[in-house]
């Protein structure tokens, strides 16, 4: 830690990579937070969680008892255990008592991406509602043809304000907040839609996953879907970086040309696997072929391609990585698949899942730079490395199935909610050693925070100052921990 | 290092491989000492314990849980290690997941569950602040699954508080008593002193009389008895030897008084003084001087009382006379007992004042009323010997007369009417009641009406014994029927008074006989004669009919006997046939039975020899019922073939006589 700070000071480490190193370290030490308790007022299972995208301060949760609650995750409402445990009570709750509230379970609640003045809820009572946060009143109502499983808004959008709603119905509907009407009705799925996700690279692209096991890409400016992901269409591993790829392609052009021609017409996975060097061939053999297919098939795609499936069973969760290059999907076949958005191929990364919840939609979360995905696996949440599919961490804390998780990239905190009505906070373990006193921790956190996010503040602060703090704090009473000491006690 | 590594594991495995309800304390100590100085050992221990918790045996899990608790309360590292898998640990120890119930010895499993819940509560209370996982587990079990936690801490606090309250109350009571005592101290002293004085006086009187008797027997009334010098000598010797005072008509009153006083001394004063001393010892007052001085005085009083008592006993009045006047004493004792119960129930705080009342006013208990005049009479007696005795005799005569008249009532709680008037604290007997049905309410009161109700005399209905006359009909084989029935003998009809030979003492005949004698004079009328004749005829006819009936009955009886005999013969025949069949088939069967018996014996002995193991706990216990069922099933199957052969014959018989075979 200190070495890195020294390196940063000397200018050996770039600000971005320094921040990423700190963040990745913090992510790797995530554990159940003892000093942040969220008191959940819900009487049913928690179905969705989201921290607002503007301040990273307000957490919204929705539950099966038709209630929505908002918490301030940065400032505790009261403390317990001599200030050790911060209790975060809900700022407000909207439940059935509210005159215009939902009648049945709320499957998803999310903030309006631009500010926290609005939030959107979708419920099993067939309604999608838009709420004014300050007055907690319904601003807008959208009546859906069936239960609403998931709603989504694009965080990138500058030219539209569309809520994409996946329902029991086979059609995806886009609700326009500006006009209060359905802007689009996207049909193509053969069963209800469990997962809806906007692309994080283009404001026009919507990804939906249905109970029929299909994942469809929609460009909302055009009619119909332009891509259906096929689990049998795969490439081994991740796409190599651009520079390296071009170098590689030069090496292997002679080999791939002959094979690539075959592949473009009939894409079949087993064949390519038997070839053995599909990694190198795929990019080259694919891109021209797909272009032609799209031109030919769109809008009315070839029926064989239209029937492709991404999962056996329903697609229960979708998550686009922050860079917009990959799509993670979870299915009721207890698989997680990583898709290359660009090529539309299954990357065949094996995620070591044990079992996934099959009956409900699950909410995945990702982190950016150490690419990690958090997946609710029954009663635990597992963190997988996106590239390798290896399990980095397992979060055990819930006593019943976990439905949703949300990673706050600002504070590197993970929030999870499950059927046991608890919202748990997983935060990085307090710095490096346990023996550090709280005060010192907060100071250190302040410094690192400034170092990470506001480097200019510390421009002329020397590490010496920190050392002074350390030495002055070492003399403090270290034993003042709480009502009962958490120490070894071997006296019989 | 490898050896060391193995050590804690083997220790833990050894400790959990037992059927005892506790972990062997020596092994536990060894585990603790090994784990204490090495973190790697502790990690290994945690790992081993978690593995053992997964074992499919509740006993192992239970012992493991006990070890876990020991380490959990002691080591921080162990806590952090265990807390990571809290949900798993809870599901293994509490068994709250429906698909993962606790394993098989059910009795141990329930203990395991309750213990785990108890431990969780304890851990939550002491370390919950530091570990979110513990709080979560506790909350989940409590609020979601609604497990009943023993709430040990709250209970302990409550019990502590109650005890404090009780102590405060007793202190207050003691203080009150002490105040009371300080006020009444002189009175009590006086009273006791007066009793002592009286006793001493009585003793003096007796001694004086004795001397008189010895010195000049001439003026003694029973002078003639001791006429001869030899007799007198013998008597003197005996008196000297025993130092005992003879009681006679003359000094009876004195002795009575002495006895009363002695009893008063023994059962009341000594007890109350003892009580006061204990009060003084227990009470806490700001100024100790008063208390100490009072205590000193009380001890003195006690010593004096004991000395007097001893003197009484030496004089022999109390014991000997007690035996002599057993009956009277018993009566008195009853009365006295009542008084005592009353006073003890009222609490000793009110005892002295009440006693004073008794002495002066002589109100409640009969004993005291008796005693006071007697004491007086005893004093008087020294001067005038006979006159008062007469009066006393009169009074006793009156009393005996009244006693003779009075109805005899069995003694019961209703005869105690001294405690009727007031409420009674039931749980204030000076003992600490620990009631396993729940907490004891120390202020519980039985209201006076309730006591009156409870003391109500219950009368039982007693049936008057009626002597049932024997039938006394003559039997065929001689003798009389001795059956006792109320009205009708089942063999000889209605019970009629008979003479010693069993002949009817007919009302008619008796009437007949007497008129015959009376009517023997010649002036009897023809009509009378006719009627007499008629009557005789009727009698004859009746006799005939009776005889015929008798004959018939006898015949019927003989028939019946014959029939019975035939039936029995048939049954016997059948039984023999079956036995014969069985004997034919028995060769193979008996062999098999012998074998089986041997086999079961062998098995049983082998299990007995084997040490009790964990596996044996899992095995289903073979109860006597099971063994019987097995045996029955075996024999049944074996028999079925043989039975089938005799089925046809058997069945018809069974239908005919369902209760015989």
JSON list of C-alpha atoms in Angstrom, two decimals, chain A residues 137-258:
[
{"chain": "A", "resi": 137, "resn": "UNK", "atom": "CA", "xyz": [-46.17, 9.96, -5.25]},
{"chain": "A", "resi": 138, "resn": "UNK", "atom": "CA", "xyz": [-46.81, 8.14, -8.47]},
{"chain": "A", "resi": 139, "resn": "UNK", "atom": "CA", "xyz": [-46.08, 10.34, -11.45]},
{"chain": "A", "resi": 140, "resn": "UNK", "atom": "CA", "xyz": [-46.85, 7.90, -14.19]},
{"chain": "A", "resi": 141, "resn": "UNK", "atom": "CA", "xyz": [-48.50, 4.56, -14.67]},
{"chain": "A", "resi": 142, "resn": "UNK", "atom": "CA", "xyz": [-47.94, 2.00, -17.39]},
{"chain": "A", "resi": 143, "resn": "UNK", "atom": "CA", "xyz": [-50.32, -0.89, -17.61]},
{"chain": "A", "resi": 144, "resn": "UNK", "atom": "CA", "xyz": [-48.61, -4.02, -18.89]},
{"chain": "A", "resi": 145, "resn": "UNK", "atom": "CA", "xyz": [-50.26, -7.12, -20.30]},
{"chain": "A", "resi": 146, "resn": "UNK", "atom": "CA", "xyz": [-48.72, -9.37, -17.65]},
{"chain": "A", "resi": 147, "resn": "UNK", "atom": "CA", "xyz": [-46.49, -9.55, -14.60]},
{"chain": "A", "resi": 148, "resn": "UNK", "atom": "CA", "xyz": [-43.48, -7.31, -14.91]},
{"chain": "A", "resi": 149, "resn": "UNK", "atom": "CA", "xyz": [-40.27, -9.24, -14.36]},
{"chain": "A", "resi": 150, "resn": "UNK", "atom": "CA", "xyz": [-37.66, -6.61, -14.98]},
{"chain": "A", "resi": 151, "resn": "UNK", "atom": "CA", "xyz": [-37.36, -3.00, -16.04]},
{"chain": "A", "resi": 152, "resn": "UNK", "atom": "CA", "xyz": [-34.31, -1.18, -17.36]},
{"chain": "A", "resi": 153, "resn": "UNK", "atom": "CA", "xyz": [-33.27, 2.29, -18.40]},
{"chain": "A", "resi": 154, "resn": "UNK", "atom": "CA", "xyz": [-30.21, 3.18, -20.35]},
{"chain": "A", "resi": 155, "resn": "UNK", "atom": "CA", "xyz": [-27.66, 5.09, -18.35]},
{"chain": "A", "resi": 156, "resn": "UNK", "atom": "CA", "xyz": [-26.13, 6.40, -21.55]},
{"chain": "A", "resi": 157, "resn": "UNK", "atom": "CA", "xyz": [-29.24, 7.69, -23.19]},
{"chain": "A", "resi": 158, "resn": "UNK", "atom": "CA", "xyz": [-29.26, 11.32, -24.08]},
{"chain": "A", "resi": 159, "resn": "UNK", "atom": "CA", "xyz": [-31.92, 11.29, -26.75]},
{"chain": "A", "resi": 160, "resn": "UNK", "atom": "CA", "xyz": [-34.61, 9.08, -25.23]},
{"chain": "A", "resi": 161, "resn": "UNK", "atom": "CA", "xyz": [-36.19, 8.30, -21.87]},
{"chain": "A", "resi": 162, "resn": "UNK", "atom": "CA", "xyz": [-37.39, 4.79, -22.42]},
{"chain": "A", "resi": 163, "resn": "UNK", "atom": "CA", "xyz": [-38.12, 2.18, -19.82]},
{"chain": "A", "resi": 164, "resn": "UNK", "atom": "CA", "xyz": [-37.69, -1.30, -21.22]},
{"chain": "A", "resi": 165, "resn": "UNK", "atom": "CA", "xyz": [-40.02, -3.71, -19.44]},
{"chain": "A", "resi": 166, "resn": "UNK", "atom": "CA", "xyz": [-39.79, -7.46, -19.60]},
{"chain": "A", "resi": 167, "resn": "UNK", "atom": "CA", "xyz": [-43.07, -9.13, -18.71]},
{"chain": "A", "resi": 168, "resn": "UNK", "atom": "CA", "xyz": [-44.91, -12.38, -18.74]},
{"chain": "A", "resi": 169, "resn": "UNK", "atom": "CA", "xyz": [-45.96, -11.42, -22.22]},
{"chain": "A", "resi": 170, "resn": "UNK", "atom": "CA", "xyz": [-43.81, -12.35, -25.20]},
{"chain": "A", "resi": 171, "resn": "UNK", "atom": "CA", "xyz": [-43.36, -8.75, -26.24]},
{"chain": "A", "resi": 172, "resn": "UNK", "atom": "CA", "xyz": [-40.89, -6.31, -24.79]},
{"chain": "A", "resi": 173, "resn": "UNK", "atom": "CA", "xyz": [-42.42, -2.91, -24.33]},
{"chain": "A", "resi": 174, "resn": "UNK", "atom": "CA", "xyz": [-40.63, 0.38, -24.20]},
{"chain": "A", "resi": 175, "resn": "UNK", "atom": "CA", "xyz": [-42.41, 2.94, -22.08]},
{"chain": "A", "resi": 176, "resn": "UNK", "atom": "CA", "xyz": [-41.69, 6.54, -22.84]},
{"chain": "A", "resi": 177, "resn": "UNK", "atom": "CA", "xyz": [-41.65, 8.72, -19.74]},
{"chain": "A", "resi": 178, "resn": "UNK", "atom": "CA", "xyz": [-41.76, 11.86, -21.85]},
{"chain": "A", "resi": 179, "resn": "UNK", "atom": "CA", "xyz": [-45.06, 10.98, -23.48]},
{"chain": "A", "resi": 180, "resn": "UNK", "atom": "CA", "xyz": [-46.46, 8.45, -21.05]},
{"chain": "A", "resi": 181, "resn": "UNK", "atom": "CA", "xyz": [-47.15, 5.90, -23.75]},
{"chain": "A", "resi": 182, "resn": "UNK", "atom": "CA", "xyz": [-45.60, 2.78, -25.17]},
{"chain": "A", "resi": 183, "resn": "UNK", "atom": "CA", "xyz": [-43.04, 3.81, -27.71]},
{"chain": "A", "resi": 184, "resn": "UNK", "atom": "CA", "xyz": [-42.20, 0.37, -29.02]},
{"chain": "A", "resi": 185, "resn": "UNK", "atom": "CA", "xyz": [-43.41, -3.14, -28.81]},
{"chain": "A", "resi": 186, "resn": "UNK", "atom": "CA", "xyz": [-40.65, -5.55, -29.63]},
{"chain": "A", "resi": 187, "resn": "UNK", "atom": "CA", "xyz": [-41.83, -9.00, -30.55]},
{"chain": "A", "resi": 188, "resn": "UNK", "atom": "CA", "xyz": [-39.69, -12.00, -31.19]},
{"chain": "A", "resi": 189, "resn": "UNK", "atom": "CA", "xyz": [-39.50, -13.98, -27.97]},
{"chain": "A", "resi": 190, "resn": "UNK", "atom": "CA", "xyz": [-41.62, -17.04, -27.68]},
{"chain": "A", "resi": 191, "resn": "UNK", "atom": "CA", "xyz": [-42.08, -16.83, -23.93]},
{"chain": "A", "resi": 192, "resn": "UNK", "atom": "CA", "xyz": [-42.04, -14.31, -21.09]},
{"chain": "A", "resi": 193, "resn": "UNK", "atom": "CA", "xyz": [-39.05, -12.05, -20.69]},
{"chain": "A", "resi": 194, "resn": "UNK", "atom": "CA", "xyz": [-37.09, -12.40, -17.48]},
{"chain": "A", "resi": 195, "resn": "UNK", "atom": "CA", "xyz": [-34.11, -10.17, -18.15]},
{"chain": "A", "resi": 196, "resn": "UNK", "atom": "CA", "xyz": [-33.75, -6.79, -19.81]},
{"chain": "A", "resi": 197, "resn": "UNK", "atom": "CA", "xyz": [-30.54, -4.85, -20.14]},
{"chain": "A", "resi": 198, "resn": "UNK", "atom": "CA", "xyz": [-29.46, -1.82, -22.10]},
{"chain": "A", "resi": 199, "resn": "UNK", "atom": "CA", "xyz": [-26.11, -1.91, -23.80]},
{"chain": "A", "resi": 200, "resn": "UNK", "atom": "CA", "xyz": [-23.46, 0.12, -22.08]},
{"chain": "A", "resi": 201, "resn": "UNK", "atom": "CA", "xyz": [-21.83, 1.09, -25.31]},
{"chain": "A", "resi": 202, "resn": "UNK", "atom": "CA", "xyz": [-24.73, 2.17, -27.44]},
{"chain": "A", "resi": 203, "resn": "UNK", "atom": "CA", "xyz": [-27.87, 3.95, -26.26]},
{"chain": "A", "resi": 204, "resn": "UNK", "atom": "CA", "xyz": [-29.97, 2.28, -28.95]},
{"chain": "A", "resi": 205, "resn": "UNK", "atom": "CA", "xyz": [-29.15, -1.33, -28.24]},
{"chain": "A", "resi": 206, "resn": "UNK", "atom": "CA", "xyz": [-31.30, -3.37, -25.91]},
{"chain": "A", "resi": 207, "resn": "UNK", "atom": "CA", "xyz": [-30.62, -6.93, -24.82]},
{"chain": "A", "resi": 208, "resn": "UNK", "atom": "CA", "xyz": [-33.41, -9.16, -23.61]},
{"chain": "A", "resi": 209, "resn": "UNK", "atom": "CA", "xyz": [-33.43, -12.69, -22.29]},
{"chain": "A", "resi": 210, "resn": "UNK", "atom": "CA", "xyz": [-36.56, -14.78, -22.27]},
{"chain": "A", "resi": 211, "resn": "UNK", "atom": "CA", "xyz": [-37.94, -17.86, -20.68]},
{"chain": "A", "resi": 212, "resn": "UNK", "atom": "CA", "xyz": [-37.53, -19.55, -24.03]},
{"chain": "A", "resi": 213, "resn": "UNK", "atom": "CA", "xyz": [-33.77, -19.44, -23.46]},
{"chain": "A", "resi": 214, "resn": "UNK", "atom": "CA", "xyz": [-33.08, -16.89, -26.16]},
{"chain": "A", "resi": 215, "resn": "UNK", "atom": "CA", "xyz": [-31.09, -13.70, -25.79]},
{"chain": "A", "resi": 216, "resn": "UNK", "atom": "CA", "xyz": [-32.03, -11.13, -28.35]},
{"chain": "A", "resi": 217, "resn": "UNK", "atom": "CA", "xyz": [-30.37, -7.91, -29.33]},
{"chain": "A", "resi": 218, "resn": "UNK", "atom": "CA", "xyz": [-32.58, -5.09, -30.48]},
{"chain": "A", "resi": 219, "resn": "UNK", "atom": "CA", "xyz": [-31.70, -1.88, -32.19]},
{"chain": "A", "resi": 220, "resn": "UNK", "atom": "CA", "xyz": [-34.62, 0.32, -31.21]},
{"chain": "A", "resi": 221, "resn": "UNK", "atom": "CA", "xyz": [-34.25, 2.46, -34.31]},
{"chain": "A", "resi": 222, "resn": "UNK", "atom": "CA", "xyz": [-35.08, -0.48, -36.53]},
{"chain": "A", "resi": 223, "resn": "UNK", "atom": "CA", "xyz": [-37.75, -3.09, -36.52]},
{"chain": "A", "resi": 224, "resn": "UNK", "atom": "CA", "xyz": [-37.11, -6.56, -35.22]},
{"chain": "A", "resi": 225, "resn": "UNK", "atom": "CA", "xyz": [-34.13, -7.99, -33.46]},
{"chain": "A", "resi": 226, "resn": "UNK", "atom": "CA", "xyz": [-30.80, -8.01, -35.15]},
{"chain": "A", "resi": 227, "resn": "UNK", "atom": "CA", "xyz": [-29.15, -10.83, -33.26]},
{"chain": "A", "resi": 228, "resn": "UNK", "atom": "CA", "xyz": [-30.05, -13.98, -31.43]},
{"chain": "A", "resi": 229, "resn": "UNK", "atom": "CA", "xyz": [-27.27, -15.48, -29.35]},
{"chain": "A", "resi": 230, "resn": "UNK", "atom": "CA", "xyz": [-26.59, -19.12, -29.99]},
{"chain": "A", "resi": 231, "resn": "UNK", "atom": "CA", "xyz": [-24.85, -21.18, -27.38]},
{"chain": "A", "resi": 232, "resn": "UNK", "atom": "CA", "xyz": [-23.41, -23.51, -29.97]},
{"chain": "A", "resi": 233, "resn": "UNK", "atom": "CA", "xyz": [-21.75, -20.63, -31.80]},
{"chain": "A", "resi": 234, "resn": "UNK", "atom": "CA", "xyz": [-18.62, -20.16, -29.83]},
{"chain": "A", "resi": 235, "resn": "UNK", "atom": "CA", "xyz": [-15.14, -18.86, -29.78]},
{"chain": "A", "resi": 236, "resn": "UNK", "atom": "CA", "xyz": [-12.50, -20.13, -27.37]},
{"chain": "A", "resi": 237, "resn": "UNK", "atom": "CA", "xyz": [-11.55, -17.61, -24.77]},
{"chain": "A", "resi": 238, "resn": "UNK", "atom": "CA", "xyz": [-11.72, -13.87, -25.00]},
{"chain": "A", "resi": 239, "resn": "UNK", "atom": "CA", "xyz": [-11.13, -11.87, -28.08]},
{"chain": "A", "resi": 240, "resn": "UNK", "atom": "CA", "xyz": [-7.46, -10.93, -28.12]},
{"chain": "A", "resi": 241, "resn": "UNK", "atom": "CA", "xyz": [-6.71, -7.21, -27.84]},
{"chain": "A", "resi": 242, "resn": "UNK", "atom": "CA", "xyz": [-6.84, -5.27, -31.06]},
{"chain": "A", "resi": 243, "resn": "UNK", "atom": "CA", "xyz": [-3.11, -4.79, -31.57]},
{"chain": "A", "resi": 244, "resn": "UNK", "atom": "CA", "xyz": [-2.16, -8.33, -30.88]},
{"chain": "A", "resi": 245, "resn": "UNK", "atom": "CA", "xyz": [-4.95, -9.65, -32.99]},
{"chain": "A", "resi": 246, "resn": "UNK", "atom": "CA", "xyz": [-3.85, -7.85, -36.07]},
{"chain": "A", "resi": 247, "resn": "UNK", "atom": "CA", "xyz": [-0.38, -9.19, -35.55]},
{"chain": "A", "resi": 248, "resn": "UNK", "atom": "CA", "xyz": [-1.69, -12.67, -35.13]},
{"chain": "A", "resi": 249, "resn": "UNK", "atom": "CA", "xyz": [-3.97, -12.52, -38.07]},
{"chain": "A", "resi": 250, "resn": "UNK", "atom": "CA", "xyz": [-1.03, -11.79, -40.26]},
{"chain": "A", "resi": 251, "resn": "UNK", "atom": "CA", "xyz": [0.64, -14.95, -39.07]},
{"chain": "A", "resi": 252, "resn": "UNK", "atom": "CA", "xyz": [-2.33, -17.19, -39.59]},
{"chain": "A", "resi": 253, "resn": "UNK", "atom": "CA", "xyz": [-3.98, -15.80, -42.67]},
{"chain": "A", "resi": 254, "resn": "UNK", "atom": "CA", "xyz": [-2.85, -18.57, -44.88]},
{"chain": "A", "resi": 255, "resn": "UNK", "atom": "CA", "xyz": [-4.31, -21.22, -42.60]},
{"chain": "A", "resi": 256, "resn": "UNK", "atom": "CA", "xyz": [-7.54, -19.55, -41.80]},
{"chain": "A", "resi": 257, "resn": "UNK", "atom": "CA", "xyz": [-8.59, -18.53, -45.25]},
{"chain": "A", "resi": 258, "resn": "UNK", "atom": "CA", "xyz": [-9.44, -22.00, -46.40]}
]
